[in-house]
CSV table of C-alpha atoms and ligand atoms in Angstrom, one decimal:
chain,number,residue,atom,x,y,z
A,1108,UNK,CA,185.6,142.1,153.7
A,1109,UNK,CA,185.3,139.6,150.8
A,1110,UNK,CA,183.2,136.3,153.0
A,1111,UNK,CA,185.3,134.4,150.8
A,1112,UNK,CA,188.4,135.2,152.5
A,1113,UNK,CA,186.5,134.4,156.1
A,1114,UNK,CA,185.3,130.9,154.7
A,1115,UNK,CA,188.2,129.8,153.3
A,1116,UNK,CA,189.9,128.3,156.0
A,1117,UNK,CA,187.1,126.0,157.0
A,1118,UNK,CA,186.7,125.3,153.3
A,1119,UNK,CA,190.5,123.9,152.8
A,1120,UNK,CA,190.1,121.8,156.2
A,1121,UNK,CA,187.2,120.1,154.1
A,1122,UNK,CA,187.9,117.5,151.5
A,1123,UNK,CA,187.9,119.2,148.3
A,1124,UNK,CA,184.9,118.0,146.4
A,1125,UNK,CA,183.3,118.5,149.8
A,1126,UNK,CA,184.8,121.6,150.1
A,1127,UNK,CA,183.2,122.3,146.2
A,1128,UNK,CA,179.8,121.3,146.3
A,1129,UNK,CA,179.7,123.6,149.8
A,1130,UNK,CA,180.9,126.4,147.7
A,1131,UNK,CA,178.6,126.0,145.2
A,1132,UNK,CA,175.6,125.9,147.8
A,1133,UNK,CA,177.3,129.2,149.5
A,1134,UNK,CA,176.7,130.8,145.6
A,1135,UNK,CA,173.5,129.5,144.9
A,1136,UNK,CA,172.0,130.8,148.2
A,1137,UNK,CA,174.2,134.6,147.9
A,1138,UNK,CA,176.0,134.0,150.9
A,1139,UNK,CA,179.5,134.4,148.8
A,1140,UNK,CA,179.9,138.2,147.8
A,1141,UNK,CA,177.4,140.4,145.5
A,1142,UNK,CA,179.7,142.3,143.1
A,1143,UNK,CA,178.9,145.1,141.5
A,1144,UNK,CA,180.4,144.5,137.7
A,1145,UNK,CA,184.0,146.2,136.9
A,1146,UNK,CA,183.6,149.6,135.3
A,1147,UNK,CA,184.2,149.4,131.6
A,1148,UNK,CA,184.8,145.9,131.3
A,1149,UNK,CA,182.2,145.3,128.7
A,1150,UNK,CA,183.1,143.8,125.6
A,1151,UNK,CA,181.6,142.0,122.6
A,1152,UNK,CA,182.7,139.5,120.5
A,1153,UNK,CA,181.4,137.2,118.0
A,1154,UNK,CA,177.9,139.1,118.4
A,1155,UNK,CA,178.2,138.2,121.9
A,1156,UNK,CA,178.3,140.9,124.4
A,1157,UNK,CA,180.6,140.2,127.2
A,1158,UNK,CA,180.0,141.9,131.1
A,1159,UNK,CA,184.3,141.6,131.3
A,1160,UNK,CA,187.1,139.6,129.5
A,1161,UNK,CA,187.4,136.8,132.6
A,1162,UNK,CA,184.9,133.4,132.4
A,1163,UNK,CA,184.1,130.6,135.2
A,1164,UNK,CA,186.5,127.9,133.4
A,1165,UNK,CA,184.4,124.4,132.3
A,1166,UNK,CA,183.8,121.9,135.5
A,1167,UNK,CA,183.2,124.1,138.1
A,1168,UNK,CA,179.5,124.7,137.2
A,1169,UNK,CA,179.5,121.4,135.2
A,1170,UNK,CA,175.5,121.1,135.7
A,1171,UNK,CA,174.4,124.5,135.6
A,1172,UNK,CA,173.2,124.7,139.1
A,1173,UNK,CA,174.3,128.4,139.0
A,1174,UNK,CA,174.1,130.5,136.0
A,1175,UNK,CA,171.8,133.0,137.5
A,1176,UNK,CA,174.5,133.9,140.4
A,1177,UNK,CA,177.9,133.6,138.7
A,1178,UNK,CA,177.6,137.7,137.7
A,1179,UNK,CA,177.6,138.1,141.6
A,1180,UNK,CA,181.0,137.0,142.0
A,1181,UNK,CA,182.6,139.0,139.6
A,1182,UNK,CA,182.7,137.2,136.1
A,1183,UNK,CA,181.8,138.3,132.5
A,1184,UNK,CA,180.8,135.0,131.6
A,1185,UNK,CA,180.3,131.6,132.3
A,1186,UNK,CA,181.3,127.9,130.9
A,1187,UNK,CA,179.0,125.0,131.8
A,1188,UNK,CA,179.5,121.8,131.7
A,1189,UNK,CA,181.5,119.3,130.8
A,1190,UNK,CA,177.7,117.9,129.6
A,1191,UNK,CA,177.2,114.3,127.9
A,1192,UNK,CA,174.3,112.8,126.5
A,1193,UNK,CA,173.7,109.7,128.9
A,1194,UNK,CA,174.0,111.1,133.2
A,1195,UNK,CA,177.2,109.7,134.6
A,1196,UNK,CA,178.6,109.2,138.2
A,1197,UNK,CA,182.2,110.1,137.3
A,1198,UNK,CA,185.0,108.4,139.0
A,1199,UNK,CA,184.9,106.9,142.6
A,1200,UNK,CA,186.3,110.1,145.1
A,1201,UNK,CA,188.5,110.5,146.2
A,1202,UNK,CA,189.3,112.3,142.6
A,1203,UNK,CA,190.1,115.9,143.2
A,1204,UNK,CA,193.2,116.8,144.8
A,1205,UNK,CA,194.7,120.3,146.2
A,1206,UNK,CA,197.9,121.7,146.3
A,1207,UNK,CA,197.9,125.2,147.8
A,1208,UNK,CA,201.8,125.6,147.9
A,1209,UNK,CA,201.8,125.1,144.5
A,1210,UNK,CA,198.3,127.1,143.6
A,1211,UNK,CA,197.2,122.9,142.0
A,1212,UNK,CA,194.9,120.6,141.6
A,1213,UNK,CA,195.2,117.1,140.1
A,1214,UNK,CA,191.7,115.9,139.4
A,1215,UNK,CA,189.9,112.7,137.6
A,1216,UNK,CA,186.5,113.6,138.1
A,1217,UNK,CA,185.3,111.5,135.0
A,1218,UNK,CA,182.4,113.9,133.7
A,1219,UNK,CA,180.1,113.8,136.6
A,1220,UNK,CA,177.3,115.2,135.5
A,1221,UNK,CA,173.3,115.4,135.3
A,1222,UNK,CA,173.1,114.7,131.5
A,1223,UNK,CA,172.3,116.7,128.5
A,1224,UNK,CA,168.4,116.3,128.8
A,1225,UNK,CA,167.9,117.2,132.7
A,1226,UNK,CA,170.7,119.7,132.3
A,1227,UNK,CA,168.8,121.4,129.0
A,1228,UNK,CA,165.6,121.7,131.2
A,1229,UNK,CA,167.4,123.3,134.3
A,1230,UNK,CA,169.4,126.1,131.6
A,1231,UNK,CA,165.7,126.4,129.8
A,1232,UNK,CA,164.7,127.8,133.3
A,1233,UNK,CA,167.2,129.7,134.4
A,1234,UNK,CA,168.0,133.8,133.7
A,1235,UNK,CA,171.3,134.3,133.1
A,1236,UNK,CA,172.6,137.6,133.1
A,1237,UNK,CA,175.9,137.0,131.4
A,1238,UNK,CA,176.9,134.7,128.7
A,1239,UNK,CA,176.9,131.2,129.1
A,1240,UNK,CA,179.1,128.8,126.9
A,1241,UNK,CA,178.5,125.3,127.0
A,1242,UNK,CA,181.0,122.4,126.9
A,1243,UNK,CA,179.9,119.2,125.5
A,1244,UNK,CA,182.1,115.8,126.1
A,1245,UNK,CA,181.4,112.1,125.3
A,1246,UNK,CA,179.9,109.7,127.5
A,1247,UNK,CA,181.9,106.7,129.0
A,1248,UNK,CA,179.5,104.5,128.0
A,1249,UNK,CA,179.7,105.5,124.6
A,1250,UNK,CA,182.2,104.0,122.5
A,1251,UNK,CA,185.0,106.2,120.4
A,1252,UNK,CA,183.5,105.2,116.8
A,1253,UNK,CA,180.0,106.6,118.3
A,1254,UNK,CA,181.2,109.9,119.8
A,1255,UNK,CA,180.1,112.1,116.8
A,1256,UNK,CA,176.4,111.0,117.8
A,1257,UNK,CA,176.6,111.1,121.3
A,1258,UNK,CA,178.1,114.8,121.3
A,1259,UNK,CA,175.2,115.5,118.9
A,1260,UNK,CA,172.5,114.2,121.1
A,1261,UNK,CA,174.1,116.7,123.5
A,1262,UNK,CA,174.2,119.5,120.7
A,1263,UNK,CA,170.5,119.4,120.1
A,1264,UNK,CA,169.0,119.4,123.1
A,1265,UNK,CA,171.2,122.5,124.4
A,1266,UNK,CA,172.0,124.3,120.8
A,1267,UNK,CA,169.0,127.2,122.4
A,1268,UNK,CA,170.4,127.6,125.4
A,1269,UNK,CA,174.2,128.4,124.8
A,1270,UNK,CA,175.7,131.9,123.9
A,1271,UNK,CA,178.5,129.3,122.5
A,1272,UNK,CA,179.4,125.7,122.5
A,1273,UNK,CA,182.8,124.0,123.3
A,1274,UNK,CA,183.5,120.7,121.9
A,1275,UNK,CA,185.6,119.5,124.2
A,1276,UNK,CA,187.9,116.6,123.1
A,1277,UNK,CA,190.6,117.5,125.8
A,1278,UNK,CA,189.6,116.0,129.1
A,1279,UNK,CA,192.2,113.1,130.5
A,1280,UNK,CA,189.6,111.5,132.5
A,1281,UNK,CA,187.6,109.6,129.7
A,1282,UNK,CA,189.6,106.5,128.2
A,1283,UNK,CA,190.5,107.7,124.8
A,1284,UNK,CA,188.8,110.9,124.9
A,1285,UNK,CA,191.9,112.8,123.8
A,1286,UNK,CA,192.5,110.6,120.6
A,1287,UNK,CA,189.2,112.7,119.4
A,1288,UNK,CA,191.6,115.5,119.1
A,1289,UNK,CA,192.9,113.3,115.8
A,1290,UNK,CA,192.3,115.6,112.5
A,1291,UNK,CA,189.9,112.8,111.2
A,1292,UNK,CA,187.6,112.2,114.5
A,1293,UNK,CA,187.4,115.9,114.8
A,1294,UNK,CA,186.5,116.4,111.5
A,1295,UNK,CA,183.3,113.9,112.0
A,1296,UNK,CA,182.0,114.9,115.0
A,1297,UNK,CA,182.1,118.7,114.1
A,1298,UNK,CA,180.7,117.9,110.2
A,1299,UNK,CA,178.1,116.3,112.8
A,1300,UNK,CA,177.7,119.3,114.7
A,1301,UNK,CA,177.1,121.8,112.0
A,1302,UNK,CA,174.5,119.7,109.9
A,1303,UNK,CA,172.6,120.5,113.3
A,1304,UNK,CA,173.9,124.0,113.5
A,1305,UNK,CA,176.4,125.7,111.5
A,1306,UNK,CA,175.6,129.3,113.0
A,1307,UNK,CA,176.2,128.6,116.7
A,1308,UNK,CA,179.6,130.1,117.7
A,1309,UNK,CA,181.6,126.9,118.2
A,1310,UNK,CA,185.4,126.1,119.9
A,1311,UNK,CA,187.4,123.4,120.5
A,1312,UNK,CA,189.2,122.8,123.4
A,1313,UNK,CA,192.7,121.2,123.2
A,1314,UNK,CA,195.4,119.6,125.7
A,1315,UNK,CA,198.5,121.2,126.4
A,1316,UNK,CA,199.9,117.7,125.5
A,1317,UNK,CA,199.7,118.1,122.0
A,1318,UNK,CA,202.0,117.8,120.3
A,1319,UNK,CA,202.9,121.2,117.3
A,1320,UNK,CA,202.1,119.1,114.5
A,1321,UNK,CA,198.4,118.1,116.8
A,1322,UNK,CA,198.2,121.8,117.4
A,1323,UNK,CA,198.8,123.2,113.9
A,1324,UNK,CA,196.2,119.8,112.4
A,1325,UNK,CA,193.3,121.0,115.1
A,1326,UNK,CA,193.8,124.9,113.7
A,1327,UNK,CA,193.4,123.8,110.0
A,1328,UNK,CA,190.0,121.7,111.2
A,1329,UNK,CA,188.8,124.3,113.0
A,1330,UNK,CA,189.4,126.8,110.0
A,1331,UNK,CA,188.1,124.2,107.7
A,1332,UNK,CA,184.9,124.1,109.7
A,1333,UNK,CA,184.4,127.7,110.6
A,1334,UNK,CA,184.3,127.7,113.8
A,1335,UNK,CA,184.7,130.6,116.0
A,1336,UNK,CA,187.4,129.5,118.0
A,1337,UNK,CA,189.7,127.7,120.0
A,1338,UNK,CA,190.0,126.9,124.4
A,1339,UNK,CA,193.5,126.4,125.6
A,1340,UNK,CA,194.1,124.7,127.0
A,1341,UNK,CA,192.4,121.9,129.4
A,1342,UNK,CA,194.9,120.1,132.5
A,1343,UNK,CA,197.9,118.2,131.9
A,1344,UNK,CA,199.2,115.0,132.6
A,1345,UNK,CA,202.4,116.5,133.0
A,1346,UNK,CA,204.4,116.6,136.5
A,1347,UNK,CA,207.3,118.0,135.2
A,1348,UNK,CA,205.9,121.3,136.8
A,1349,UNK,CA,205.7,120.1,140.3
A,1350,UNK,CA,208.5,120.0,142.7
A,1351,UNK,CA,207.6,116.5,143.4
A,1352,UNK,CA,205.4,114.2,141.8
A,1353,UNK,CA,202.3,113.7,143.9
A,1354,UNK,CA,201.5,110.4,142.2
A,1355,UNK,CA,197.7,110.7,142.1
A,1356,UNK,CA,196.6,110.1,138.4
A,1357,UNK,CA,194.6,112.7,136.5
A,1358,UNK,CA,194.6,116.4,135.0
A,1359,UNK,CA,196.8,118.6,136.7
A,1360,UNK,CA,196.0,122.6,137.0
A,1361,UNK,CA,196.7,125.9,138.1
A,1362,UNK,CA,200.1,127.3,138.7
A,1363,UNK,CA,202.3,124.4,137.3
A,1364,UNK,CA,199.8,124.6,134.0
A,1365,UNK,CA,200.8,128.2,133.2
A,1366,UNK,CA,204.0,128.3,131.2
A,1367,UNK,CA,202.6,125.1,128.8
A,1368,UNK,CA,199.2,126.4,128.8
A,1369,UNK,CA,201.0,130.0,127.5
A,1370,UNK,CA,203.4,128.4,125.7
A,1371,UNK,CA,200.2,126.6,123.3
A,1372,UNK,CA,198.1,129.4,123.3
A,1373,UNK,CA,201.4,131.4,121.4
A,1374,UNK,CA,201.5,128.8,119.2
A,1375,UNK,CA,198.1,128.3,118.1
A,1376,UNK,CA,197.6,132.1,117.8
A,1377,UNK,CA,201.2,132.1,115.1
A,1378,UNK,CA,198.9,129.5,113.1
A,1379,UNK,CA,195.6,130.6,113.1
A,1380,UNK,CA,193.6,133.6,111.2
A,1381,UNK,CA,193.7,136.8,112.4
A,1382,UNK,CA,190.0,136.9,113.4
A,1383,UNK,CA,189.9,133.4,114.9
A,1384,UNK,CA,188.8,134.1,118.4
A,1385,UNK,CA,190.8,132.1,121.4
A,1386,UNK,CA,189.6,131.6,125.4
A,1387,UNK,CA,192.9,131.3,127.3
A,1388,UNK,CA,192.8,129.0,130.0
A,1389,UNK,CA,195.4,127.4,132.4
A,1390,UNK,CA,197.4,128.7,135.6
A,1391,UNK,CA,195.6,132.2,136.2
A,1392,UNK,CA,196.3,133.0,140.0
A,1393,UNK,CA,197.2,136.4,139.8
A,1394,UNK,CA,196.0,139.5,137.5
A,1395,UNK,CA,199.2,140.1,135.7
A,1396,UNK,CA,198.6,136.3,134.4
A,1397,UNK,CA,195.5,137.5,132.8
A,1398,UNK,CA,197.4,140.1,131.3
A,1399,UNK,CA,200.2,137.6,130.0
A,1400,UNK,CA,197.6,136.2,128.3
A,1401,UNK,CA,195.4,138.5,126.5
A,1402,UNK,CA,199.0,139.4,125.4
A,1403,UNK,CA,199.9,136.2,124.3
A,1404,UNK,CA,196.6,136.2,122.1
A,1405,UNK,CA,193.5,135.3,124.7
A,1406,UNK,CA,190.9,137.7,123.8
A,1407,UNK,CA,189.2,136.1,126.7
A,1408,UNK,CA,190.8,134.1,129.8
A,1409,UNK,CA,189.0,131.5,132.1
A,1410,UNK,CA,189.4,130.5,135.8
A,1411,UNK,CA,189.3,127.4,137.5
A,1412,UNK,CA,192.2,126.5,140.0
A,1413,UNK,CA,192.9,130.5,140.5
A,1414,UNK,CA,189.2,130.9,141.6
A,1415,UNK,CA,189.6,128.3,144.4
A,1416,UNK,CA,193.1,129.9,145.8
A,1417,UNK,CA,191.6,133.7,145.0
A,1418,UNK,CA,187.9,133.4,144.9
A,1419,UNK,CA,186.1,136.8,143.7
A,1420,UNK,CA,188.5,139.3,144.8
A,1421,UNK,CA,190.9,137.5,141.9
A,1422,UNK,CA,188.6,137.1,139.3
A,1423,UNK,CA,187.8,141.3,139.7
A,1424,UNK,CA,191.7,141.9,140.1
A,1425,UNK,CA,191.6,139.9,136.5
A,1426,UNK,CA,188.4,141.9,135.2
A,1427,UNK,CA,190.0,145.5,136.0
A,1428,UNK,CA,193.5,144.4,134.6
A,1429,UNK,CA,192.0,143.3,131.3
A,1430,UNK,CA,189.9,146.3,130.9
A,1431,UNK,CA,192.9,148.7,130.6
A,1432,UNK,CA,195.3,146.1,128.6
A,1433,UNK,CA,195.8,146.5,125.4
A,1434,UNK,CA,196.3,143.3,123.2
A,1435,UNK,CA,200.6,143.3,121.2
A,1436,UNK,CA,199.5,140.5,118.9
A,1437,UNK,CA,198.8,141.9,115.4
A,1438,UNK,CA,195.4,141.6,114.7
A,1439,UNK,CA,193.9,140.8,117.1
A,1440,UNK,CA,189.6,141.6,118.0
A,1441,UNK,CA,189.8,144.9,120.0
A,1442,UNK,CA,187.1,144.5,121.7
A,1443,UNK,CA,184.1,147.3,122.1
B,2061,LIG,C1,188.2,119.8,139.2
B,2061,LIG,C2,188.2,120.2,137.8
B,2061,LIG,C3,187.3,119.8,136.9
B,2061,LIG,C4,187.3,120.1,135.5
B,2061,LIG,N1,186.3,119.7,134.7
B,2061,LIG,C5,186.4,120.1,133.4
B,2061,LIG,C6,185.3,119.7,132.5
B,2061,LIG,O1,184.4,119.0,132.9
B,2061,LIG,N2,185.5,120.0,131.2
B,2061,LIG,C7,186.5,120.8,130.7
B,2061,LIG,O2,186.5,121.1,129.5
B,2061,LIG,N3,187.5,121.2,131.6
B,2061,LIG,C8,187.4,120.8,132.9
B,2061,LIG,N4,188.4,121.3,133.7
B,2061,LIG,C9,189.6,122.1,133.2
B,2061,LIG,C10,189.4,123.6,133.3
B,2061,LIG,O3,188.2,124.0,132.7
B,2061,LIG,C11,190.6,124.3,132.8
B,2061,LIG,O4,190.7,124.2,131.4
B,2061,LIG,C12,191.9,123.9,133.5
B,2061,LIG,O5,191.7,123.6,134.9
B,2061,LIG,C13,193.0,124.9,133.4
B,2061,LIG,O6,192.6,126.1,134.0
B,2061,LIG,P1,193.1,126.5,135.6
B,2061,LIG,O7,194.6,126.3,135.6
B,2061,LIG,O8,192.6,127.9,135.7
B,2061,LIG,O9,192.4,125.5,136.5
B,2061,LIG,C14,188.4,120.9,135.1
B,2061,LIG,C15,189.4,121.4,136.0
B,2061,LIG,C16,189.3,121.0,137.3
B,2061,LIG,C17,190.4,121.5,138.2
């Protein structure tokens, strides 16, 4: 029996970032489950060789304490991070919020995070056995005209230690973060990026808030800069979703994300090149939700809120379901 399923009583009686860092101490000492990886899963991409189709989503492992275990609990790759140049506390807690009717969570979190340098040592140290992507965001501290440097700083330090990087512009949880998603600021901090590096698989990761003419602008940067690809989409600040709204502030996940975070993902894949390669995330809790995706466009799909409500038996439900679904969008990377 999954220990998962056995723990996860006395895990939701906990206080959820309690409930996290617990989890996360479970994983780093193998007392979760030790999964053998789904049969003929593999798949490469980019000239990245995937173990299966379905990633840890960014923020979960946001300091990389665990990117030697994450294989163990069933996934084909792994997103760390969101990692910024200067250490930060985050928000004052509480700021993560559950919602098991709904399969939610609201949460302001803020970037917690170790900081690019201690985090660059710990990933320089580890052995990963999957791929690791790594999600790089602006420090509060820093102000909006500065981010290009501060995501830089980030970007050189960790540039040898990622499989690929996500420039995340996306989060709600750092004042004017999202503005970054503007054609212009994007522009700079990516022209930024690739002085560094302009071989590194790179993504972007949008909001679901944008709007179609944000959505079609960030495809024509992202084209204009060659990157690999796009992540969508990050939480919303939309409640329209919930039967009621809770009225805590923040991102909202899971569930109530899905048909926005499907609805983007369609239309960024009707404006971008065939080979452009997009990481479907938002409101995953079941297999067939993978499979919506990867059918929508996703030629891989991440977990966050699914993984707390399912834990590893859902992220191999996803794995197996992906590795016998075919992709309808035209064009689309087949995979092996
Ligand atoms: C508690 C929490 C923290 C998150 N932190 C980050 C983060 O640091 N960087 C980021 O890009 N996304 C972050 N996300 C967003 C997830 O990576 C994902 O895009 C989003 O939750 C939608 O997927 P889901 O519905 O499977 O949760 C966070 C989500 C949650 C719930």
């Amino acid at each position: 029996m999954d220990l998962y399923r056995l723990a996860r009583p006395l895990l939701f009686h906990l206080d959820p970032e309690t409930a996290h860092n617990l989890a996360m101490k479970a994983i780093h000492h193998r007392l979760g489950a030790n999964l053998p990886p789904v049969e003929n899963a593999k798949v490469k991409l980019f000239g990245v060789e995937f173990q299966n189709r379905v990633g840890l989503a960014a923020g979960f492992d946001k300091n990389a304490e665990n990117v030697d275990r994450w294989h163990e609990v069933g996934f084909g790759f792994v997103e760390i991070g969101t990692v910024t140049q200067h250490p930060q506390p985050g928000n004052g807690r509480p700021r993560l919020f559950r919602y098991p009717e709904q399969k939610a969570l609201i949460n302001r979190m803020g970037f917690n995070n170790d900081g690019a340098e201690v985090i660059s040592r710990r990933l320089a140290a580890s052995k990963p056995q999957i791929p690791v992507g790594i999600n790089i965001g602006k420090s509060k501290v820093t102000p909006l005209e500065k981010a290009a440097e501060d995501y830089a700083f980030s970007f050189n330090l960790l540039k040898d230690h990622g499989d690929y990087f996500v420039v995340n512009v996306s989060s709600p949880n750092t004042p004017g973060l999202r503005d970054l998603q503007e054609a212009e600021h994007l522009r700079k901090i990516l022209w930024h990026l690739r002085e560094i590096d302009d071989k590194k698989p790179m993504f972007v990761k949008l909001a679901p808030d944008l709007s179609e003419k944000g959505l079609a602008e960030a495809v024509k940067v992202a084209v204009d800069f060659g990157l690999t690809g796009l992540v969508a989409t990050n939480t919303t600040l939309s409640r329209k979703e919930m039967p009621r709204d809770p009225g805590q502030s923040g991102g909202l996940s899971g569930r109530p994300l899905k048909k926005r975070a499907d609805a983007v993902l369609k239309f960024l894949r009707s404006q971008a090149p065939h080979d452009m390669v997009f990481i479907g995330a938002g409101g995953v809790t079941q297999a067939n939700d993978a499979v919506v995706k990867r059918r929508t466009g996703a030629d891989l799909v991440q977990l966050y809120t699914g993984f707390v409500y399912g834990g590893p038996e859902l992220v191999q439900e996803c794995a197996r379901a992906l590795a016998q679904t075919k992709p309808q969008t035209k064009g689309q990377t087949s995979g092996t």
